[in-house]
Short mmCIF file of C-alpha atoms in Angstrom, two decimals:
data_model
loop_
_atom_site.label_atom_id
_atom_site.label_comp_id
_atom_site.label_asym_id
_atom_site.label_seq_id
_atom_site.Cartn_x
_atom_site.Cartn_y
_atom_site.Cartn_z
CA UNK D 1 -17.46 -6.51 -16.73
CA UNK D 2 -15.10 -4.56 -14.47
CA UNK D 3 -11.60 -6.03 -14.76
CA UNK D 4 -11.48 -6.74 -11.02
CA UNK D 5 -14.87 -8.45 -11.05
CA UNK D 6 -13.61 -10.57 -13.94
CA UNK D 7 -10.48 -11.47 -11.97
CA UNK D 8 -12.58 -12.50 -8.97
CA UNK D 9 -14.84 -14.57 -11.21
CA UNK D 10 -11.86 -16.41 -12.66
CA UNK D 11 -10.46 -16.99 -9.19
CA UNK D 12 -13.79 -18.44 -8.09
CA UNK D 13 -13.68 -20.76 -11.11
CA UNK D 14 -10.62 -22.47 -9.69
CA UNK D 15 -7.64 -20.39 -10.80
CA UNK D 16 -5.33 -19.21 -8.04
CA UNK D 17 -4.93 -15.73 -9.44
CA UNK D 18 -4.84 -12.53 -7.50
CA UNK D 19 -3.90 -8.90 -7.74
CA UNK D 20 -1.33 -6.80 -5.92
CA UNK D 21 -2.71 -3.59 -4.46
CA UNK D 22 0.12 -1.07 -4.39
CA UNK D 23 -0.52 1.54 -1.71
CA UNK D 24 2.11 4.20 -2.16
CA UNK D 25 2.38 7.79 -3.26
CA UNK D 26 6.15 7.84 -3.83
CA UNK D 27 7.03 8.57 -7.46
CA UNK D 28 9.90 6.06 -7.54
CA UNK D 29 7.62 3.30 -6.21
CA UNK D 30 4.97 4.21 -8.77
CA UNK D 31 7.50 4.24 -11.61
CA UNK D 32 9.11 1.01 -10.45
CA UNK D 33 5.69 -0.63 -10.36
CA UNK D 34 4.84 0.57 -13.87
CA UNK D 35 8.14 -0.62 -15.30
CA UNK D 36 7.80 -3.95 -13.50
CA UNK D 37 4.32 -4.40 -14.99
CA UNK D 38 5.72 -3.62 -18.45
CA UNK D 39 8.52 -6.14 -18.02
CA UNK D 40 6.24 -8.89 -16.75
CA UNK D 41 3.41 -8.23 -19.21
CA UNK D 42 0.70 -7.53 -16.65
CA UNK D 43 -2.71 -6.58 -18.02
CA UNK D 44 -3.77 -4.90 -14.78
CA UNK D 45 -1.98 -2.65 -12.33
CA UNK D 46 -3.79 -1.56 -9.17
CA UNK D 47 -2.71 1.55 -7.28
CA UNK D 48 -4.51 2.64 -4.13
CA UNK D 49 -4.46 5.77 -2.03
CA UNK D 50 -5.51 5.77 1.60
CA UNK D 51 -7.84 8.26 3.23
CA UNK D 52 -4.88 9.71 5.14
CA UNK D 53 -2.67 10.07 2.06
CA UNK D 54 -5.22 11.68 -0.22
CA UNK D 55 -8.45 13.49 0.65
CA UNK D 56 -10.27 16.76 -0.01
CA UNK D 57 -8.04 18.48 2.55
CA UNK D 58 -4.89 17.24 0.79
CA UNK D 59 -3.95 14.44 3.19
CA UNK D 60 -0.31 14.05 4.15
CA UNK D 61 0.71 14.04 0.46
CA UNK D 62 -0.95 17.38 -0.23
CA UNK D 63 -3.01 15.71 -2.97
CA UNK D 64 -6.73 15.61 -3.50
CA UNK D 65 -8.11 12.60 -5.41
CA UNK D 66 -7.93 14.29 -8.83
CA UNK D 67 -4.33 15.28 -8.11
CA UNK D 68 -3.40 11.67 -7.37
CA UNK D 69 -4.97 10.52 -10.63
CA UNK D 70 -2.91 13.07 -12.58
CA UNK D 71 0.19 12.14 -10.59
CA UNK D 72 -0.08 8.46 -11.51
CA UNK D 73 -1.13 9.06 -15.10
CA UNK D 74 1.71 11.54 -15.70
CA UNK D 75 4.27 8.95 -14.59
CA UNK D 76 2.54 6.31 -16.73
CA UNK D 77 2.72 8.60 -19.77
CA UNK D 78 6.43 9.23 -19.20
CA UNK D 79 7.08 5.51 -18.85
CA UNK D 80 4.91 4.65 -21.86
CA UNK D 81 2.43 2.56 -19.88
CA UNK D 82 -1.19 2.47 -21.09
CA UNK D 83 -3.27 4.26 -18.45
CA UNK D 84 -6.21 2.10 -19.50
CA UNK D 85 -4.51 -0.83 -17.75
CA UNK D 86 -4.39 1.06 -14.43
CA UNK D 87 -7.13 0.69 -11.83
CA UNK D 88 -7.20 3.23 -9.01
CA UNK D 89 -8.60 2.40 -5.60
CA UNK D 90 -9.37 4.24 -2.40
CA UNK D 91 -8.42 2.42 0.79
CA UNK D 92 -10.03 2.79 4.24
CA UNK D 93 -12.39 5.44 2.90
CA UNK D 94 -14.37 6.63 5.87
CA UNK D 95 -14.08 9.04 8.79
CA UNK D 96 -10.58 7.98 9.91
CA UNK D 97 -8.84 11.33 9.13
CA UNK D 98 -11.47 13.20 11.18
CA UNK D 99 -12.10 10.98 14.21
CA UNK D 100 -11.45 13.95 16.51
CA UNK D 101 -14.79 15.31 15.28
CA UNK D 102 -18.18 14.00 16.30
CA UNK D 103 -19.64 11.29 14.08
CA UNK D 104 -22.01 13.58 12.21
CA UNK D 105 -19.25 16.00 11.19
CA UNK D 106 -16.73 13.24 10.45
CA UNK D 107 -19.20 11.35 8.26
CA UNK D 108 -20.07 14.52 6.36
CA UNK D 109 -16.36 14.87 5.57
CA UNK D 110 -16.08 11.18 4.66
CA UNK D 111 -19.01 11.44 2.25
CA UNK D 112 -17.41 14.39 0.48
CA UNK D 113 -14.14 12.44 0.25
CA UNK D 114 -15.76 9.35 -1.26
CA UNK D 115 -17.57 11.51 -3.80
CA UNK D 116 -14.31 13.18 -4.82
CA UNK D 117 -12.59 9.81 -5.20
CA UNK D 118 -15.29 8.47 -7.51
CA UNK D 119 -15.59 11.71 -9.49
CA UNK D 120 -11.82 11.67 -10.05
CA UNK D 121 -11.90 8.18 -11.54
CA UNK D 122 -11.19 5.85 -8.62
CA UNK D 123 -13.19 2.70 -9.24
CA UNK D 124 -12.27 0.38 -6.34
CA UNK D 125 -13.71 1.77 -3.13
CA UNK D 126 -13.03 0.29 0.30
CA UNK D 127 -15.83 1.41 2.61
CA UNK D 128 -14.36 1.46 6.11
CA UNK D 129 -16.32 3.10 8.91
CA UNK D 130 -14.98 0.90 11.69
CA UNK D 131 -13.23 3.64 13.63
CA UNK D 132 -14.89 5.44 16.53
CA UNK D 133 -15.35 9.20 16.29
CA UNK D 134 -15.55 11.67 19.16
CA UNK D 135 -18.31 10.59 21.50
CA UNK D 136 -18.73 7.15 19.93
CA UNK D 137 -18.58 3.96 21.98
CA UNK D 138 -15.42 1.88 21.50
CA UNK D 139 -15.40 -0.47 19.80
CA UNK D 140 -18.06 0.84 17.46
CA UNK D 141 -20.98 -1.62 17.17
CA UNK D 142 -21.00 -3.48 13.86
CA UNK D 143 -24.55 -2.35 13.11
CA UNK D 144 -23.38 1.27 13.19
CA UNK D 145 -20.30 0.46 11.09
CA UNK D 146 -22.59 -1.09 8.47
CA UNK D 147 -25.05 1.82 8.59
CA UNK D 148 -22.25 4.31 7.94
CA UNK D 149 -20.81 2.17 5.14
CA UNK D 150 -24.21 2.12 3.44
CA UNK D 151 -24.32 5.90 3.62
CA UNK D 152 -20.93 6.17 1.93
CA UNK D 153 -21.90 3.64 -0.72
CA UNK D 154 -24.98 5.70 -1.52
CA UNK D 155 -22.75 8.76 -1.88
CA UNK D 156 -20.33 6.88 -4.12
CA UNK D 157 -23.16 5.67 -6.35
CA UNK D 158 -24.52 9.21 -6.67
CA UNK D 159 -21.07 10.52 -7.61
CA UNK D 160 -20.71 7.79 -10.22
CA UNK D 161 -24.12 8.54 -11.72
CA UNK D 162 -23.08 12.15 -12.11
CA UNK D 163 -19.54 11.47 -13.36
CA UNK D 164 -20.38 8.57 -15.66
CA UNK D 165 -17.94 5.93 -16.80
CA UNK D 166 -17.47 2.46 -15.43
CA UNK D 167 -19.34 1.62 -12.24
CA UNK D 168 -17.30 1.42 -9.04
CA UNK D 169 -16.66 -1.86 -7.27
CA UNK D 170 -16.58 -2.13 -3.50
CA UNK D 171 -14.68 -3.73 -0.66
CA UNK D 172 -16.26 -4.01 2.77
CA UNK D 173 -15.04 -4.92 6.24
CA UNK D 174 -11.94 -4.29 8.27
CA UNK D 175 -9.98 -6.61 10.54
CA UNK D 176 -6.73 -4.67 10.44
CA UNK D 177 -5.06 -1.80 12.28
CA UNK D 178 -5.68 1.76 11.17
CA UNK D 179 -3.84 2.71 7.95
CA UNK D 180 -0.06 2.54 8.41
CA UNK D 181 0.38 -0.75 10.27
CA UNK D 182 0.25 -1.95 13.83
CA UNK D 183 1.24 0.50 16.55
CA UNK D 184 1.42 -2.02 19.38
CA UNK D 185 2.84 -5.51 19.86
CA UNK D 186 1.46 -8.12 17.46
CA UNK D 187 1.77 -11.00 19.90
CA UNK D 188 -1.37 -13.08 20.06
CA UNK D 189 -2.76 -11.98 16.70
CA UNK D 190 -6.02 -13.81 16.04
CA UNK D 191 -7.28 -15.00 12.67
CA UNK D 192 -10.79 -13.79 11.87
CA UNK D 193 -13.25 -16.56 12.61
CA UNK D 194 -15.33 -17.92 9.75
CA UNK D 195 -18.52 -17.04 11.61
CA UNK D 196 -17.43 -13.44 12.10
CA UNK D 197 -16.41 -13.06 8.46
CA UNK D 198 -19.71 -14.44 7.19
CA UNK D 199 -21.71 -12.34 9.66
CA UNK D 200 -20.02 -9.17 8.43
CA UNK D 201 -20.76 -10.03 4.81
CA UNK D 202 -24.36 -10.91 5.59
CA UNK D 203 -24.93 -7.74 7.60
CA UNK D 204 -23.68 -5.59 4.75
CA UNK D 205 -25.70 -7.51 2.14
CA UNK D 206 -28.95 -7.11 4.08
CA UNK D 207 -28.29 -3.42 4.73
CA UNK D 208 -27.36 -2.69 1.11
CA UNK D 209 -30.51 -4.35 -0.18
CA UNK D 210 -32.71 -2.64 2.41
CA UNK D 211 -31.26 0.72 1.31
CA UNK D 212 -32.04 0.08 -2.36
CA UNK D 213 -28.39 -0.68 -3.15
CA UNK D 214 -28.95 -4.22 -4.35
CA UNK D 215 -27.30 -3.52 -7.70
CA UNK D 216 -24.30 -2.01 -5.96
CA UNK D 217 -24.07 -5.12 -3.77
CA UNK D 218 -23.46 -7.17 -6.92
CA UNK D 219 -20.30 -5.09 -7.35
CA UNK D 220 -18.95 -5.88 -3.88
CA UNK D 221 -15.96 -8.06 -4.73
CA UNK D 222 -14.14 -8.55 -1.43
CA UNK D 223 -14.26 -8.33 2.33
CA UNK D 224 -11.26 -7.41 4.44
CA UNK D 225 -10.37 -10.00 7.08
CA UNK D 226 -7.38 -10.89 9.22
CA UNK D 227 -5.78 -14.09 7.84
CA UNK D 228 -3.06 -14.01 10.49
CA UNK D 229 -0.49 -11.69 8.89
CA UNK D 230 0.86 -8.52 10.44
CA UNK D 231 4.00 -6.57 11.19
CA UNK D 232 5.01 -4.06 13.80
CA UNK D 233 8.26 -2.14 14.23
CA UNK D 234 10.56 -5.15 14.48
CA UNK D 235 8.60 -8.35 13.86
CA UNK D 236 6.51 -10.07 11.21
CA UNK D 237 3.85 -12.71 11.74
CA UNK D 238 4.13 -15.05 8.77
CA UNK D 239 1.06 -16.56 7.19
CA UNK D 240 0.18 -20.03 8.44
CA UNK D 241 -2.29 -21.60 6.03
CA UNK D 242 -3.24 -24.34 8.47
CA UNK D 243 -4.60 -21.75 10.94
CA UNK D 244 -6.71 -20.00 8.32
CA UNK D 245 -8.47 -22.90 6.62
CA UNK D 246 -11.87 -22.38 8.24
CA UNK D 247 -11.76 -18.71 7.28
CA UNK D 248 -10.44 -19.48 3.82
CA UNK D 249 -13.17 -21.99 3.03
CA UNK D 250 -15.96 -19.79 4.38
CA UNK D 251 -15.79 -17.36 1.47
CA UNK D 252 -16.45 -20.17 -1.00
CA UNK D 253 -20.04 -20.19 0.29
CA UNK D 254 -20.56 -16.56 -0.75
CA UNK D 255 -21.08 -16.02 -4.49
CA UNK D 256 -18.77 -13.56 -6.21
CA UNK D 257 -16.50 -12.66 -3.29
CA UNK D 258 -12.92 -13.17 -2.25
CA UNK D 259 -11.04 -11.90 0.77
CA UNK D 260 -8.70 -8.91 0.79
CA UNK D 261 -5.57 -9.21 2.94
CA UNK D 262 -3.96 -6.06 4.33
CA UNK D 263 -0.51 -5.77 5.91
CA UNK D 264 0.98 -8.47 3.66
CA UNK D 265 4.23 -6.46 3.62
CA UNK D 266 7.35 -8.52 4.41
CA UNK D 267 5.65 -11.88 3.84
CA UNK D 268 7.74 -14.49 2.04
CA UNK D 269 7.14 -15.42 -1.59
CA UNK D 270 5.69 -18.77 -0.57
CA UNK D 271 3.43 -17.18 2.05
CA UNK D 272 2.06 -14.72 -0.50
CA UNK D 273 1.32 -17.53 -2.93
CA UNK D 274 -0.41 -19.49 -0.16
CA UNK D 275 -2.58 -16.48 0.66
CA UNK D 276 -3.79 -16.26 -2.93
CA UNK D 277 -4.43 -20.02 -3.08
CA UNK D 278 -6.49 -19.66 0.11
CA UNK D 279 -8.76 -17.04 -1.50
CA UNK D 280 -7.08 -13.95 -0.07
CA UNK D 281 -6.86 -12.81 -3.66
CA UNK D 282 -6.18 -9.10 -3.12
CA UNK D 283 -2.79 -8.51 -1.50
CA UNK D 284 -2.15 -5.05 -0.07
CA UNK D 285 1.43 -3.79 0.10
CA UNK D 286 2.64 -0.31 0.98
CA UNK D 287 5.32 0.18 3.64
CA UNK D 288 7.14 -2.90 2.31
CA UNK D 289 7.80 -1.08 -0.96
CA UNK D 290 8.95 2.20 0.59
CA UNK D 291 11.06 0.14 3.01
CA UNK D 292 12.75 -1.36 -0.06
CA UNK D 293 13.20 2.15 -1.42
CA UNK D 294 14.88 3.20 1.83
CA UNK D 295 17.16 0.15 1.64
CA UNK D 296 18.17 1.16 -1.88
CA UNK D 297 18.80 4.79 -0.92
CA UNK D 298 20.88 3.76 2.09
CA UNK D 299 22.82 1.41 -0.19
CA UNK D 300 23.51 4.22 -2.64
CA UNK D 301 24.50 6.47 0.26
CA UNK D 302 27.00 3.83 1.40
CA UNK D 303 28.38 3.57 -2.13
CA UNK D 304 28.76 7.33 -2.24
CA UNK D 305 30.60 7.27 1.09
CA UNK D 306 33.18 4.87 -0.36
CA UNK D 307 33.41 6.32 -3.87
CA UNK D 308 32.75 10.07 -3.90
CA UNK D 309 35.10 12.67 -2.45
CA UNK D 310 34.14 13.76 1.03
CA UNK D 311 33.58 17.42 0.10
CA UNK D 312 31.18 16.45 -2.71
CA UNK D 313 29.00 13.92 -0.90
CA UNK D 314 25.24 14.49 -0.57
CA UNK D 315 25.05 12.72 2.80
CA UNK D 316 21.43 11.71 2.26
CA UNK D 317 21.31 9.50 5.33
CA UNK D 318 22.65 12.23 7.63
CA UNK D 319 20.30 14.84 6.17
CA UNK D 320 17.28 12.56 6.53
CA UNK D 321 17.96 11.66 10.15
CA UNK D 322 18.57 15.29 11.05
CA UNK D 323 15.29 16.36 9.45
CA UNK D 324 13.42 13.55 11.24
CA UNK D 325 14.81 14.75 14.56
CA UNK D 326 13.98 18.37 13.73
CA UNK D 327 10.38 17.53 12.75
CA UNK D 328 9.30 14.49 14.78
CA UNK D 329 5.58 14.78 14.12
CA UNK D 330 5.33 11.66 11.96
CA UNK D 331 7.12 9.31 14.34
CA UNK D 332 7.11 10.53 17.93
CA UNK D 333 3.80 8.80 18.78
CA UNK D 334 5.21 5.48 17.57
CA UNK D 335 8.90 5.31 18.57
CA UNK D 336 9.70 5.59 22.26
CA UNK D 337 13.35 4.53 22.48
CA UNK D 338 16.39 6.70 23.01
CA UNK D 339 19.88 6.81 21.59
CA UNK D 340 20.80 3.82 19.46
CA UNK D 341 17.35 2.26 19.83
CA UNK D 342 15.67 5.40 18.49
CA UNK D 343 18.16 5.72 15.64
CA UNK D 344 17.43 2.12 14.67
CA UNK D 345 13.67 2.67 14.68
CA UNK D 346 13.92 5.90 12.70
CA UNK D 347 15.76 4.09 9.93
CA UNK D 348 14.79 0.44 10.07
CA UNK D 349 11.36 0.08 11.68
CA UNK D 350 9.14 -2.10 9.53
CA UNK D 351 6.33 0.42 10.02
CA UNK D 352 8.54 2.69 7.89
CA UNK D 353 7.57 6.06 9.30
CA UNK D 354 10.52 7.46 7.33
CA UNK D 355 8.34 7.32 4.20
CA UNK D 356 6.54 10.45 5.34
CA UNK D 357 9.79 12.42 5.10
CA UNK D 358 10.89 11.76 1.52
CA UNK D 359 9.05 14.84 0.12
CA UNK D 360 10.92 17.13 2.55
CA UNK D 361 12.76 19.69 0.36
CA UNK D 362 16.12 19.25 2.11
CA UNK D 363 15.91 15.46 1.90
CA UNK D 364 14.82 15.53 -1.73
CA UNK D 365 17.68 17.91 -2.59
CA UNK D 366 20.14 15.49 -0.98
CA UNK D 367 18.65 12.57 -2.94
CA UNK D 368 18.99 14.48 -6.21
CA UNK D 369 22.61 15.35 -5.39
CA UNK D 370 23.34 11.71 -4.50
CA UNK D 371 21.98 10.51 -7.83
CA UNK D 372 23.86 13.25 -9.69
CA UNK D 373 27.12 12.32 -7.94
CA UNK D 374 26.81 8.67 -8.91
CA UNK D 375 25.87 9.54 -12.48
CA UNK D 376 28.83 11.88 -12.87
CA UNK D 377 31.27 9.33 -11.42
CA UNK D 378 29.76 5.82 -11.76
CA UNK D 379 31.02 3.35 -9.15
CA UNK D 380 32.47 -0.02 -10.18
CA UNK D 381 30.27 -3.07 -10.41
CA UNK D 382 31.70 -4.86 -7.33
CA UNK D 383 30.89 -1.86 -5.13
CA UNK D 384 27.29 -1.89 -6.35
CA UNK D 385 27.15 -5.61 -5.70
CA UNK D 386 28.32 -5.10 -2.13
CA UNK D 387 25.37 -2.88 -1.20
CA UNK D 388 22.68 -3.58 -3.83
CA UNK D 389 23.05 -7.21 -4.96
CA UNK D 390 19.42 -7.50 -6.14
CA UNK D 391 19.83 -4.43 -8.31
CA UNK D 392 23.15 -5.65 -9.71
CA UNK D 393 21.52 -8.94 -10.62
CA UNK D 394 18.85 -6.98 -12.51
CA UNK D 395 21.54 -5.05 -14.38
CA UNK D 396 23.26 -8.26 -15.41
CA UNK D 397 19.92 -9.72 -16.52
CA UNK D 398 19.26 -6.68 -18.67
CA UNK D 399 16.28 -5.35 -16.72
CA UNK D 400 18.09 -2.38 -15.13
CA UNK D 401 21.03 -0.07 -15.79
CA UNK D 402 23.82 1.33 -13.66
CA UNK D 403 21.94 4.62 -13.32
CA UNK D 404 21.22 5.15 -9.59
CA UNK D 405 17.49 5.67 -10.18
CA UNK D 406 17.33 2.43 -12.14
CA UNK D 407 19.21 0.63 -9.38
CA UNK D 408 16.75 1.90 -6.75
CA UNK D 409 13.76 0.82 -8.82
CA UNK D 410 15.32 -2.59 -9.45
CA UNK D 411 15.61 -3.10 -5.70
CA UNK D 412 11.91 -2.26 -5.30
CA UNK D 413 11.08 -4.58 -8.19
CA UNK D 414 12.61 -7.50 -6.33
CA UNK D 415 9.73 -7.16 -3.83
CA UNK D 416 7.19 -6.83 -6.64
CA UNK D 417 8.55 -10.03 -8.18
CA UNK D 418 7.34 -11.98 -5.15
CA UNK D 419 3.85 -10.49 -5.42
CA UNK D 420 3.67 -11.11 -9.15
CA UNK D 421 4.66 -14.73 -8.59
CA UNK D 422 1.98 -15.11 -5.94
CA UNK D 423 -0.75 -13.59 -8.09
CA UNK D 424 0.09 -15.58 -11.23
CA UNK D 425 -2.19 -18.49 -11.91
CA UNK D 426 -1.62 -21.77 -10.09
CA UNK D 427 -4.56 -24.17 -10.45
CA UNK D 428 -6.46 -24.62 -7.21
CA UNK D 429 -7.38 -28.20 -8.08
#
C-alpha cells in the first residue's frame, strides 16, 4: 500500500496523525526539512512542487519535474537521508500557468505537465482545474472542473503505466486561492459547507467511474477544502474548530478520504494539532518556511552589521531590496503602497513575495559573503541570541551549530517542530 494511503487508513482508524506537505524549492528549506526529519525520526517526508514552480516550461524555478526530483535527491544524498522515505507531490496541477490561453490549449499543456510529473517519479498528484482559461465563464462550472480533472487523471494513469513503479495517489478539489496565497483581503472567509464538500467528492467519484477510472478513484486520498484558515499580506485567520465541525465530520462518511488544508502557514501549534484532529490530515506549508528563512537571513544581516567591519559587510538586506526594486515583476501586482509601507511589504508581507528573489545571482552572492564573513569571524553567543533566539536554543540543545547556515536552518526547524507536533499521533477517542 502507498505510504500515504496507509497513513490515511490509520487516521481513519482513530489515530490523529497527519503529514506535513512542504511546498518549497529553496535548498536551505529542503535541507532544513531533511535534517529535521532525521532528528525527529520521521518515516515519511513529503515535498511538493506547484504548477507555477515546476513545469515543462521550467516554471519560475527554471526546473522541469525531473530536475526537481534530482534537486531534492541530491540534497538528500548530501545530508545522508534515505530517498526512499521521500514522497514527491505535484500541487495545483492543471492549467493555472497557462490561463491566458484558451481552454483547449491550456489543457493540452496541463496534460503534458501531469505526464512529466508522473514520469519523473511524483506520486501524489493534486488535480486542480478550477481556474478559468481565456474565454471560459467565471467561475468555472463544477461539472467542467470535474471533466477536466478526469482528463488529467487519465493522462497521469497513462504516464504511470508507461513509467512503471508505484501507482500515483490523487487529491481532488480546491477551495483556496491560486498558488501563492490570498491576493485580496481575507475578511469574511467562509468555511466550506459540508454539503459542498460532499458534492464535490461525489461528482468526482461518479465521473471517475464513468470514465473507467474506478481503480484510480480508490487511490484518491484527500479533497482540498477551506477549513477557515488563510493569510494575506498582514493578517492571519486562525483555525476555529467550532466553526468547522460540520465540515470535519462530513468526511467521516466517505470511505478512505481525509481533507487537505492549504494555507496553513502561520497557524499556531495548537491550531495545527486541532486541524489534524478534525481530519484535515494533510497540512500544506510553503511561504511560512521561506518567511522563516528570511527572518533568519535578516537576523544574520543584523549580526553582521554589529560585528563585521563596515568595509567587509555583505549587506544582504540592502542588496535584496535594491534588486527587488530593480526587478519588480514578482511583487508589483500585489503590493500597492509607497515609501515605508512598500518597504515593509517587500520585506515582511506574509505572502512572502521575496522568496522569488533568492536565486538572483547578486542576492545569492551577498548571502554567500554574509555566511563567509560570519564563519571567518564568529560572533559571540549573546549577539546570536539577540537576533536568533530559536537558533541559539537549538545550538545549546545540541541540534545546531554556530555556523550561519546551521543557524538559519535551525530557525526554519522551529516552524517544522510545530507541524511535526501536530502530525504526531494523538488518539481521536
